[in-house]
Amino acid sequence: MALFRLFALWSLAICFCLCPHTTSAQLRQNFYANVCPNVEGIVRNAVRQKFQQTFVTVPGTLRLFFHDCFVQGCDASVIVASTSTNKAEKDHPDNLSLAGDGFDTVIKAKAAIDAVASCRNKVSCADILAMATRDVIALSGGPSYAVELGRLDGLSSTAASVNGRLPHPTDNLSQLNALFAANGLSQTDMIALSAAHTLGFSHCDKFSNRIYNFSRQKPVDPTLNPNYATQLQGMCPRNVDPRIAINMDPNTPRTFDNMYFKNLQNGKGLFTSDQVLFTDPRSKPTVNAWASNSPAFQSAFVSAMTKLGRVGVKTGKNGNIRRDCAVFN
């Protein structure tokens, strides 16, 4: 009996050690080789067509992936639409600024996959989003990389689950590190993923505090480049239409590159959460290193994206393959 008890405890200990990693262990490249061998080419073509219609496809899809993975894991729960009885993730205030073109990219890719009889309802929306994210990065000049596949789609999506899970423009380094660490991501991963802000746009209200009412003594954030602050005030006057958006990278807003880090060195990080990566001595050396070494940054970014794609993956009874990405089966 004592031996049995000892074995049971040992088994439990092994599970506690291994279980956090079992979800990512289910993922593998070429997961669909036997059921839908051309899936990556189908997604890539659909994404390219969408990209040719609008550049917003790029930041929209990339941000959608990030917001999905940070709330209940990479399970396409952010794509689910609200119903009369359930307010879904996408309708949480932190997700209202997600671009519709990101959602549409996944929907278009899903339709292209389902147009192939052998592939229909065989590929998860979560995996489609992961592949589409890789493709938009490559289309905008960034690195292409092998995507691990095998995620199932989540079975729940609630606005309440978003609370406290996503970074905010005013976060300091410790707050950012804590949010990323909760998802198994390091400070290095966080800095690499923050560079996604080399693409896309932001609405003026997300940073207006830095150019008008930073503090009583200093209305403009002193870590902001003065010329850049004046430029931002010109594009975002007081009481501006909240729908007005400006590029997050003032130099190469449509190219995935390491300009983000060069901008930080020059006081041109748009959010507090961007500029703090340079002003905080804990993260500054990494910013400086990647500002002068693009290959090192791109390698770190691919590593961080791969780790991000393993967060909270659903397998077995914890998920399924949605027939419609926006609706539970």
Short mmCIF file of N, CA and C in Angstrom, two decimals, residues 52-221:
data_model
loop_
_atom_site.label_atom_id
_atom_site.label_comp_id
_atom_site.label_asym_id
_atom_site.label_seq_id
_atom_site.Cartn_x
_atom_site.Cartn_y
_atom_site.Cartn_z
N GLN A 52 -2.97 42.55 -51.05
CA GLN A 52 -3.01 43.40 -52.25
C GLN A 52 -4.19 44.38 -52.21
N GLN A 53 -5.21 44.05 -51.43
CA GLN A 53 -6.37 44.93 -51.29
C GLN A 53 -6.10 46.05 -50.28
N THR A 54 -5.42 45.72 -49.18
CA THR A 54 -5.13 46.72 -48.15
C THR A 54 -3.94 46.31 -47.29
N PHE A 55 -3.06 47.29 -47.01
CA PHE A 55 -1.90 47.00 -46.16
C PHE A 55 -2.32 46.72 -44.71
N VAL A 56 -3.49 47.18 -44.32
CA VAL A 56 -3.95 46.97 -42.94
C VAL A 56 -4.03 45.47 -42.61
N THR A 57 -4.07 44.65 -43.65
CA THR A 57 -4.02 43.19 -43.47
C THR A 57 -2.84 42.80 -42.57
N VAL A 58 -1.72 43.49 -42.73
CA VAL A 58 -0.49 43.10 -42.01
C VAL A 58 -0.61 43.38 -40.51
N PRO A 59 -0.72 44.66 -40.10
CA PRO A 59 -0.81 44.89 -38.65
C PRO A 59 -2.08 44.32 -38.05
N GLY A 60 -3.16 44.28 -38.83
CA GLY A 60 -4.43 43.75 -38.32
C GLY A 60 -4.34 42.29 -37.94
N THR A 61 -3.70 41.49 -38.79
CA THR A 61 -3.56 40.05 -38.53
C THR A 61 -2.56 39.79 -37.41
N LEU A 62 -1.45 40.50 -37.43
CA LEU A 62 -0.41 40.32 -36.42
C LEU A 62 -0.95 40.65 -35.02
N ARG A 63 -1.69 41.73 -34.92
CA ARG A 63 -2.24 42.13 -33.62
C ARG A 63 -3.33 41.17 -33.16
N LEU A 64 -4.10 40.66 -34.11
CA LEU A 64 -5.15 39.70 -33.78
C LEU A 64 -4.55 38.44 -33.15
N PHE A 65 -3.44 37.97 -33.72
CA PHE A 65 -2.77 36.78 -33.19
C PHE A 65 -2.28 37.02 -31.76
N PHE A 66 -1.67 38.17 -31.55
CA PHE A 66 -1.16 38.49 -30.22
C PHE A 66 -2.29 38.57 -29.20
N HIS A 67 -3.35 39.28 -29.54
CA HIS A 67 -4.48 39.42 -28.62
C HIS A 67 -5.19 38.09 -28.38
N ASP A 68 -5.17 37.22 -29.36
CA ASP A 68 -5.76 35.89 -29.18
C ASP A 68 -4.94 35.08 -28.19
N CYS A 69 -3.63 35.00 -28.43
CA CYS A 69 -2.78 34.13 -27.62
C CYS A 69 -2.67 34.58 -26.17
N PHE A 70 -2.75 35.88 -25.91
CA PHE A 70 -2.58 36.37 -24.55
C PHE A 70 -3.83 36.19 -23.69
N VAL A 71 -4.94 35.84 -24.32
CA VAL A 71 -6.18 35.61 -23.56
C VAL A 71 -6.63 34.17 -23.81
N GLN A 72 -6.49 33.31 -22.84
CA GLN A 72 -6.87 31.90 -22.93
C GLN A 72 -6.08 31.10 -23.96
N GLY A 73 -4.96 31.64 -24.42
CA GLY A 73 -4.11 30.90 -25.35
C GLY A 73 -4.48 31.08 -26.80
N CYS A 74 -3.65 30.51 -27.69
CA CYS A 74 -3.84 30.64 -29.14
C CYS A 74 -4.94 29.68 -29.60
N ASP A 75 -6.18 30.11 -29.50
CA ASP A 75 -7.31 29.20 -29.77
C ASP A 75 -8.41 29.86 -30.60
N ALA A 76 -8.09 30.98 -31.23
CA ALA A 76 -9.04 31.71 -32.09
C ALA A 76 -10.30 32.14 -31.35
N SER A 77 -10.21 32.25 -30.01
CA SER A 77 -11.39 32.69 -29.24
C SER A 77 -11.67 34.18 -29.45
N VAL A 78 -10.66 34.93 -29.88
CA VAL A 78 -10.86 36.36 -30.11
C VAL A 78 -11.70 36.62 -31.36
N ILE A 79 -11.84 35.61 -32.22
CA ILE A 79 -12.59 35.79 -33.48
C ILE A 79 -14.09 35.56 -33.27
N VAL A 80 -14.45 34.87 -32.20
CA VAL A 80 -15.85 34.51 -31.95
C VAL A 80 -16.71 35.76 -31.74
N ALA A 81 -17.86 35.79 -32.39
CA ALA A 81 -18.77 36.92 -32.27
C ALA A 81 -19.63 36.80 -31.01
N SER A 82 -20.00 37.94 -30.46
CA SER A 82 -20.90 37.96 -29.31
C SER A 82 -22.29 37.53 -29.73
N THR A 83 -23.06 37.03 -28.75
CA THR A 83 -24.46 36.68 -28.98
C THR A 83 -25.31 37.41 -27.94
N SER A 84 -26.61 37.19 -28.00
CA SER A 84 -27.50 37.85 -27.05
C SER A 84 -27.25 37.39 -25.62
N THR A 85 -26.63 36.21 -25.47
CA THR A 85 -26.39 35.68 -24.13
C THR A 85 -24.91 35.67 -23.73
N ASN A 86 -24.02 36.08 -24.65
CA ASN A 86 -22.60 36.06 -24.32
C ASN A 86 -21.84 37.21 -24.99
N LYS A 87 -21.19 38.03 -24.16
CA LYS A 87 -20.33 39.09 -24.68
C LYS A 87 -18.94 38.48 -24.85
N ALA A 88 -18.49 38.37 -26.09
CA ALA A 88 -17.25 37.66 -26.42
C ALA A 88 -16.02 38.56 -26.26
N GLU A 89 -14.85 37.93 -26.33
CA GLU A 89 -13.56 38.63 -26.17
C GLU A 89 -13.44 39.86 -27.06
N LYS A 90 -13.85 39.72 -28.31
CA LYS A 90 -13.64 40.80 -29.28
C LYS A 90 -14.36 42.08 -28.90
N ASP A 91 -15.36 41.99 -28.01
CA ASP A 91 -16.11 43.18 -27.62
C ASP A 91 -15.66 43.76 -26.28
N HIS A 92 -14.57 43.25 -25.74
CA HIS A 92 -13.95 43.88 -24.57
C HIS A 92 -13.31 45.19 -25.03
N PRO A 93 -13.34 46.25 -24.20
CA PRO A 93 -12.76 47.54 -24.62
C PRO A 93 -11.33 47.44 -25.17
N ASP A 94 -10.52 46.54 -24.62
CA ASP A 94 -9.14 46.40 -25.10
C ASP A 94 -9.04 45.81 -26.49
N ASN A 95 -10.15 45.22 -26.99
CA ASN A 95 -10.13 44.59 -28.31
C ASN A 95 -10.94 45.34 -29.36
N LEU A 96 -11.60 46.41 -28.96
CA LEU A 96 -12.46 47.14 -29.91
C LEU A 96 -11.66 47.79 -31.03
N SER A 97 -10.36 48.03 -30.79
CA SER A 97 -9.54 48.67 -31.83
C SER A 97 -8.88 47.65 -32.76
N LEU A 98 -9.16 46.37 -32.58
CA LEU A 98 -8.64 45.36 -33.51
C LEU A 98 -9.23 45.61 -34.90
N ALA A 99 -8.36 45.68 -35.91
CA ALA A 99 -8.82 46.01 -37.26
C ALA A 99 -9.66 44.88 -37.86
N GLY A 100 -10.77 45.24 -38.48
CA GLY A 100 -11.63 44.25 -39.12
C GLY A 100 -10.90 43.46 -40.19
N ASP A 101 -9.88 44.07 -40.80
CA ASP A 101 -9.14 43.37 -41.85
C ASP A 101 -8.38 42.16 -41.33
N GLY A 102 -8.02 42.17 -40.04
CA GLY A 102 -7.37 41.00 -39.46
C GLY A 102 -8.33 39.82 -39.41
N PHE A 103 -9.55 40.07 -38.92
CA PHE A 103 -10.58 39.03 -38.87
C PHE A 103 -10.89 38.53 -40.28
N ASP A 104 -11.01 39.48 -41.22
CA ASP A 104 -11.37 39.12 -42.59
C ASP A 104 -10.29 38.26 -43.26
N THR A 105 -9.04 38.48 -42.88
CA THR A 105 -7.95 37.67 -43.43
C THR A 105 -8.13 36.20 -43.07
N VAL A 106 -8.48 35.95 -41.81
CA VAL A 106 -8.70 34.56 -41.37
C VAL A 106 -9.92 33.97 -42.06
N ILE A 107 -10.98 34.74 -42.16
CA ILE A 107 -12.22 34.26 -42.79
C ILE A 107 -11.99 33.91 -44.26
N LYS A 108 -11.22 34.76 -44.96
CA LYS A 108 -10.92 34.51 -46.38
C LYS A 108 -10.05 33.25 -46.53
N ALA A 109 -9.06 33.10 -45.66
CA ALA A 109 -8.18 31.93 -45.73
C ALA A 109 -8.96 30.66 -45.41
N LYS A 110 -9.86 30.74 -44.45
CA LYS A 110 -10.70 29.59 -44.08
C LYS A 110 -11.58 29.18 -45.27
N ALA A 111 -12.16 30.16 -45.95
CA ALA A 111 -13.01 29.87 -47.12
C ALA A 111 -12.20 29.21 -48.23
N ALA A 112 -10.97 29.66 -48.42
CA ALA A 112 -10.11 29.08 -49.46
C ALA A 112 -9.77 27.63 -49.13
N ILE A 113 -9.51 27.35 -47.84
CA ILE A 113 -9.21 25.98 -47.42
C ILE A 113 -10.44 25.09 -47.60
N ASP A 114 -11.59 25.59 -47.17
CA ASP A 114 -12.82 24.78 -47.24
C ASP A 114 -13.33 24.57 -48.66
N ALA A 115 -12.79 25.35 -49.61
CA ALA A 115 -13.15 25.15 -51.01
C ALA A 115 -12.51 23.88 -51.57
N VAL A 116 -11.53 23.35 -50.85
CA VAL A 116 -10.90 22.08 -51.23
C VAL A 116 -11.57 20.97 -50.42
N ALA A 117 -12.26 20.08 -51.11
CA ALA A 117 -13.11 19.09 -50.44
C ALA A 117 -12.38 18.30 -49.35
N SER A 118 -11.16 17.86 -49.64
CA SER A 118 -10.44 17.04 -48.67
C SER A 118 -9.99 17.84 -47.44
N CYS A 119 -9.98 19.15 -47.55
CA CYS A 119 -9.52 20.01 -46.45
C CYS A 119 -10.67 20.57 -45.60
N ARG A 120 -11.89 20.46 -46.14
CA ARG A 120 -13.02 21.14 -45.49
C ARG A 120 -13.20 20.71 -44.04
N ASN A 121 -13.23 21.74 -43.14
CA ASN A 121 -13.41 21.52 -41.70
C ASN A 121 -12.36 20.60 -41.09
N LYS A 122 -11.17 20.60 -41.68
CA LYS A 122 -10.07 19.78 -41.15
C LYS A 122 -8.98 20.64 -40.51
N VAL A 123 -9.01 21.96 -40.79
CA VAL A 123 -7.96 22.86 -40.31
C VAL A 123 -8.57 23.88 -39.34
N SER A 124 -7.98 24.00 -38.17
CA SER A 124 -8.54 24.89 -37.15
C SER A 124 -8.34 26.36 -37.50
N CYS A 125 -9.24 27.19 -37.01
CA CYS A 125 -9.13 28.64 -37.19
C CYS A 125 -7.88 29.16 -36.47
N ALA A 126 -7.54 28.53 -35.34
CA ALA A 126 -6.35 28.92 -34.57
C ALA A 126 -5.09 28.72 -35.40
N ASP A 127 -5.02 27.60 -36.13
CA ASP A 127 -3.85 27.35 -36.98
C ASP A 127 -3.85 28.26 -38.20
N ILE A 128 -5.03 28.55 -38.73
CA ILE A 128 -5.11 29.47 -39.88
C ILE A 128 -4.56 30.84 -39.48
N LEU A 129 -4.94 31.31 -38.28
CA LEU A 129 -4.45 32.60 -37.80
C LEU A 129 -2.92 32.57 -37.61
N ALA A 130 -2.39 31.47 -37.10
CA ALA A 130 -0.95 31.35 -36.89
C ALA A 130 -0.20 31.40 -38.23
N MET A 131 -0.73 30.68 -39.23
CA MET A 131 -0.09 30.69 -40.56
C MET A 131 -0.21 32.06 -41.22
N ALA A 132 -1.38 32.68 -41.13
CA ALA A 132 -1.61 33.98 -41.75
C ALA A 132 -0.70 35.04 -41.14
N THR A 133 -0.44 34.92 -39.84
CA THR A 133 0.44 35.87 -39.16
C THR A 133 1.85 35.76 -39.70
N ARG A 134 2.33 34.53 -39.85
CA ARG A 134 3.65 34.33 -40.45
C ARG A 134 3.71 34.94 -41.86
N ASP A 135 2.64 34.77 -42.61
CA ASP A 135 2.63 35.24 -44.00
C ASP A 135 2.61 36.76 -44.11
N VAL A 136 1.87 37.45 -43.22
CA VAL A 136 1.84 38.93 -43.31
C VAL A 136 3.20 39.51 -42.91
N ILE A 137 3.88 38.86 -41.98
CA ILE A 137 5.22 39.33 -41.59
C ILE A 137 6.16 39.23 -42.79
N ALA A 138 6.12 38.10 -43.49
CA ALA A 138 6.98 37.91 -44.66
C ALA A 138 6.62 38.89 -45.78
N LEU A 139 5.33 39.12 -46.00
CA LEU A 139 4.88 40.02 -47.06
C LEU A 139 5.34 41.46 -46.82
N SER A 140 5.58 41.83 -45.56
CA SER A 140 6.00 43.19 -45.27
C SER A 140 7.51 43.31 -45.08
N GLY A 141 8.22 42.27 -45.52
CA GLY A 141 9.68 42.34 -45.52
C GLY A 141 10.35 41.66 -44.34
N GLY A 142 9.57 41.04 -43.49
CA GLY A 142 10.13 40.36 -42.33
C GLY A 142 10.51 38.92 -42.64
N PRO A 143 10.98 38.20 -41.62
CA PRO A 143 11.42 36.82 -41.83
C PRO A 143 10.24 35.87 -42.02
N SER A 144 10.42 34.87 -42.87
CA SER A 144 9.46 33.78 -42.95
C SER A 144 10.00 32.66 -42.08
N TYR A 145 9.13 31.87 -41.51
CA TYR A 145 9.59 30.82 -40.59
C TYR A 145 8.59 29.67 -40.61
N ALA A 146 9.05 28.51 -40.18
CA ALA A 146 8.17 27.34 -40.13
C ALA A 146 7.21 27.49 -38.94
N VAL A 147 5.93 27.30 -39.19
CA VAL A 147 4.92 27.44 -38.14
C VAL A 147 4.54 26.06 -37.60
N GLU A 148 4.58 25.92 -36.30
CA GLU A 148 4.09 24.70 -35.65
C GLU A 148 2.57 24.70 -35.70
N LEU A 149 1.98 23.55 -36.02
CA LEU A 149 0.52 23.45 -36.17
C LEU A 149 -0.03 22.31 -35.33
N GLY A 150 -1.35 22.30 -35.18
CA GLY A 150 -2.00 21.26 -34.40
C GLY A 150 -2.86 21.80 -33.28
N ARG A 151 -3.12 23.12 -33.29
CA ARG A 151 -3.99 23.72 -32.29
C ARG A 151 -5.45 23.40 -32.61
N LEU A 152 -6.27 23.29 -31.58
CA LEU A 152 -7.71 23.23 -31.78
C LEU A 152 -8.29 24.60 -31.41
N ASP A 153 -9.52 24.85 -31.85
CA ASP A 153 -10.21 26.09 -31.52
C ASP A 153 -10.84 25.99 -30.14
N GLY A 154 -10.80 27.09 -29.41
CA GLY A 154 -11.32 27.13 -28.05
C GLY A 154 -12.82 27.00 -27.99
N LEU A 155 -13.29 26.61 -26.83
CA LEU A 155 -14.73 26.37 -26.64
C LEU A 155 -15.42 27.48 -25.85
N SER A 156 -14.67 28.51 -25.47
CA SER A 156 -15.29 29.64 -24.78
C SER A 156 -14.62 30.94 -25.20
N SER A 157 -15.38 32.02 -25.11
CA SER A 157 -14.87 33.35 -25.42
C SER A 157 -15.71 34.35 -24.66
N THR A 158 -15.13 34.95 -23.64
CA THR A 158 -15.87 35.93 -22.84
C THR A 158 -15.06 37.21 -22.70
N ALA A 159 -15.77 38.34 -22.72
CA ALA A 159 -15.11 39.63 -22.54
C ALA A 159 -14.41 39.69 -21.19
N ALA A 160 -15.02 39.08 -20.18
CA ALA A 160 -14.44 39.13 -18.83
C ALA A 160 -13.06 38.48 -18.76
N SER A 161 -12.82 37.50 -19.62
CA SER A 161 -11.53 36.79 -19.59
C SER A 161 -10.37 37.66 -20.07
N VAL A 162 -10.68 38.80 -20.69
CA VAL A 162 -9.64 39.69 -21.22
C VAL A 162 -9.05 40.57 -20.12
N ASN A 163 -9.82 40.81 -19.07
CA ASN A 163 -9.40 41.74 -18.02
C ASN A 163 -7.98 41.46 -17.52
N GLY A 164 -7.12 42.47 -17.61
CA GLY A 164 -5.77 42.38 -17.05
C GLY A 164 -4.81 41.49 -17.81
N ARG A 165 -5.20 41.03 -18.99
CA ARG A 165 -4.35 40.09 -19.73
C ARG A 165 -3.49 40.75 -20.81
N LEU A 166 -3.89 41.93 -21.25
CA LEU A 166 -3.20 42.56 -22.38
C LEU A 166 -2.40 43.78 -21.93
N PRO A 167 -1.24 44.02 -22.55
CA PRO A 167 -0.46 45.21 -22.20
C PRO A 167 -1.18 46.49 -22.60
N HIS A 168 -0.86 47.56 -21.89
CA HIS A 168 -1.44 48.87 -22.19
C HIS A 168 -0.35 49.86 -22.56
N PRO A 169 -0.69 50.90 -23.33
CA PRO A 169 0.31 51.87 -23.81
C PRO A 169 1.06 52.58 -22.69
N THR A 170 0.48 52.60 -21.48
CA THR A 170 1.12 53.31 -20.37
C THR A 170 1.96 52.40 -19.48
N ASP A 171 2.07 51.12 -19.81
CA ASP A 171 2.77 50.16 -18.94
C ASP A 171 4.26 50.48 -18.83
N ASN A 172 4.81 50.20 -17.63
CA ASN A 172 6.25 50.30 -17.45
C ASN A 172 6.88 48.92 -17.68
N LEU A 173 8.20 48.84 -17.58
CA LEU A 173 8.89 47.59 -17.92
C LEU A 173 8.48 46.44 -17.00
N SER A 174 8.34 46.71 -15.72
CA SER A 174 7.98 45.65 -14.78
C SER A 174 6.58 45.10 -15.09
N GLN A 175 5.65 45.99 -15.44
CA GLN A 175 4.30 45.54 -15.80
C GLN A 175 4.33 44.71 -17.07
N LEU A 176 5.10 45.14 -18.06
CA LEU A 176 5.22 44.38 -19.31
C LEU A 176 5.82 43.01 -19.05
N ASN A 177 6.91 42.98 -18.29
CA ASN A 177 7.56 41.71 -17.99
C ASN A 177 6.63 40.74 -17.28
N ALA A 178 5.82 41.26 -16.35
CA ALA A 178 4.90 40.40 -15.60
C ALA A 178 3.84 39.79 -16.53
N LEU A 179 3.29 40.60 -17.44
CA LEU A 179 2.28 40.10 -18.37
C LEU A 179 2.84 39.02 -19.30
N PHE A 180 4.05 39.25 -19.79
CA PHE A 180 4.66 38.29 -20.70
C PHE A 180 5.09 37.03 -19.96
N ALA A 181 5.62 37.21 -18.75
CA ALA A 181 6.05 36.06 -17.96
C ALA A 181 4.87 35.14 -17.64
N ALA A 182 3.68 35.72 -17.48
CA ALA A 182 2.48 34.93 -17.22
C ALA A 182 2.17 34.00 -18.38
N ASN A 183 2.74 34.31 -19.55
CA ASN A 183 2.56 33.47 -20.74
C ASN A 183 3.84 32.73 -21.13
N GLY A 184 4.75 32.63 -20.18
CA GLY A 184 5.97 31.87 -20.41
C GLY A 184 6.97 32.57 -21.31
N LEU A 185 6.85 33.89 -21.42
CA LEU A 185 7.73 34.65 -22.31
C LEU A 185 8.69 35.52 -21.51
N SER A 186 9.92 35.60 -21.96
CA SER A 186 10.97 36.33 -21.25
C SER A 186 10.97 37.81 -21.63
N GLN A 187 11.81 38.59 -20.93
CA GLN A 187 11.96 40.01 -21.28
C GLN A 187 12.48 40.15 -22.71
N THR A 188 13.39 39.28 -23.11
CA THR A 188 13.91 39.31 -24.48
C THR A 188 12.79 39.06 -25.49
N ASP A 189 11.93 38.09 -25.19
CA ASP A 189 10.78 37.82 -26.06
C ASP A 189 9.88 39.05 -26.15
N MET A 190 9.65 39.68 -25.00
CA MET A 190 8.77 40.85 -24.94
C MET A 190 9.31 41.98 -25.80
N ILE A 191 10.62 42.24 -25.71
CA ILE A 191 11.22 43.32 -26.49
C ILE A 191 11.12 43.00 -27.99
N ALA A 192 11.36 41.75 -28.33
CA ALA A 192 11.28 41.34 -29.75
C ALA A 192 9.85 41.51 -30.27
N LEU A 193 8.87 41.05 -29.51
CA LEU A 193 7.48 41.13 -29.96
C LEU A 193 6.97 42.57 -29.99
N SER A 194 7.50 43.42 -29.11
CA SER A 194 7.11 44.83 -29.12
C SER A 194 7.44 45.49 -30.45
N ALA A 195 8.45 44.96 -31.13
CA ALA A 195 8.88 45.52 -32.41
C ALA A 195 7.84 45.34 -33.50
N ALA A 196 6.77 44.60 -33.22
CA ALA A 196 5.64 44.56 -34.16
C ALA A 196 5.09 45.96 -34.36
N HIS A 197 5.40 46.87 -33.43
CA HIS A 197 4.96 48.27 -33.56
C HIS A 197 5.74 49.02 -34.64
N THR A 198 6.61 48.32 -35.35
CA THR A 198 7.25 48.91 -36.52
C THR A 198 6.24 48.98 -37.68
N LEU A 199 5.10 48.31 -37.50
CA LEU A 199 4.03 48.28 -38.50
C LEU A 199 2.75 48.86 -37.91
N GLY A 200 1.89 49.34 -38.77
CA GLY A 200 0.55 49.69 -38.32
C GLY A 200 0.41 51.10 -37.78
N PHE A 201 -0.71 51.30 -37.10
CA PHE A 201 -1.10 52.66 -36.70
C PHE A 201 -1.73 52.64 -35.32
N SER A 202 -1.87 53.83 -34.76
CA SER A 202 -2.54 53.97 -33.47
C SER A 202 -3.46 55.18 -33.51
N HIS A 203 -4.51 55.10 -32.71
CA HIS A 203 -5.41 56.25 -32.59
C HIS A 203 -4.83 57.23 -31.57
N CYS A 204 -5.09 58.50 -31.80
CA CYS A 204 -4.47 59.57 -31.03
C CYS A 204 -4.70 59.44 -29.51
N ASP A 205 -5.87 58.95 -29.12
CA ASP A 205 -6.18 58.90 -27.68
C ASP A 205 -5.28 57.94 -26.92
N LYS A 206 -4.56 57.05 -27.63
CA LYS A 206 -3.71 56.07 -26.96
C LYS A 206 -2.41 56.68 -26.44
N PHE A 207 -2.06 57.86 -26.94
CA PHE A 207 -0.80 58.48 -26.50
C PHE A 207 -0.94 59.98 -26.24
N SER A 208 -2.17 60.52 -26.30
CA SER A 208 -2.37 61.97 -26.13
C SER A 208 -1.84 62.48 -24.79
N ASN A 209 -1.85 61.61 -23.76
CA ASN A 209 -1.34 62.03 -22.46
C ASN A 209 0.14 62.43 -22.53
N ARG A 210 0.88 61.84 -23.47
CA ARG A 210 2.32 62.11 -23.58
C ARG A 210 2.60 63.46 -24.25
N ILE A 211 1.64 63.98 -25.00
CA ILE A 211 1.90 65.23 -25.73
C ILE A 211 1.12 66.43 -25.18
N TYR A 212 0.19 66.18 -24.23
CA TYR A 212 -0.61 67.29 -23.71
C TYR A 212 -0.66 67.39 -22.19
N ASN A 213 -0.76 66.26 -21.51
CA ASN A 213 -0.93 66.34 -20.05
C ASN A 213 -0.14 65.26 -19.34
N PHE A 214 1.17 65.22 -19.62
CA PHE A 214 2.01 64.19 -19.01
C PHE A 214 2.11 64.40 -17.50
N SER A 215 2.38 65.64 -17.08
CA SER A 215 2.38 65.97 -15.65
C SER A 215 2.12 67.46 -15.51
N ARG A 216 1.89 67.91 -14.28
CA ARG A 216 1.59 69.32 -14.05
C ARG A 216 2.78 70.20 -14.44
N GLN A 217 4.00 69.73 -14.12
CA GLN A 217 5.20 70.51 -14.43
C GLN A 217 5.59 70.40 -15.91
N LYS A 218 5.39 69.22 -16.47
CA LYS A 218 5.81 68.98 -17.85
C LYS A 218 4.66 68.38 -18.66
N PRO A 219 3.95 69.21 -19.40
CA PRO A 219 2.82 68.69 -20.19
C PRO A 219 3.24 67.68 -21.26
N VAL A 220 4.49 67.81 -21.76
CA VAL A 220 5.00 66.87 -22.76
C VAL A 220 5.98 65.91 -22.09
N ASP A 221 5.83 64.63 -22.34
CA ASP A 221 6.72 63.61 -21.79
C ASP A 221 8.17 63.94 -22.17
#
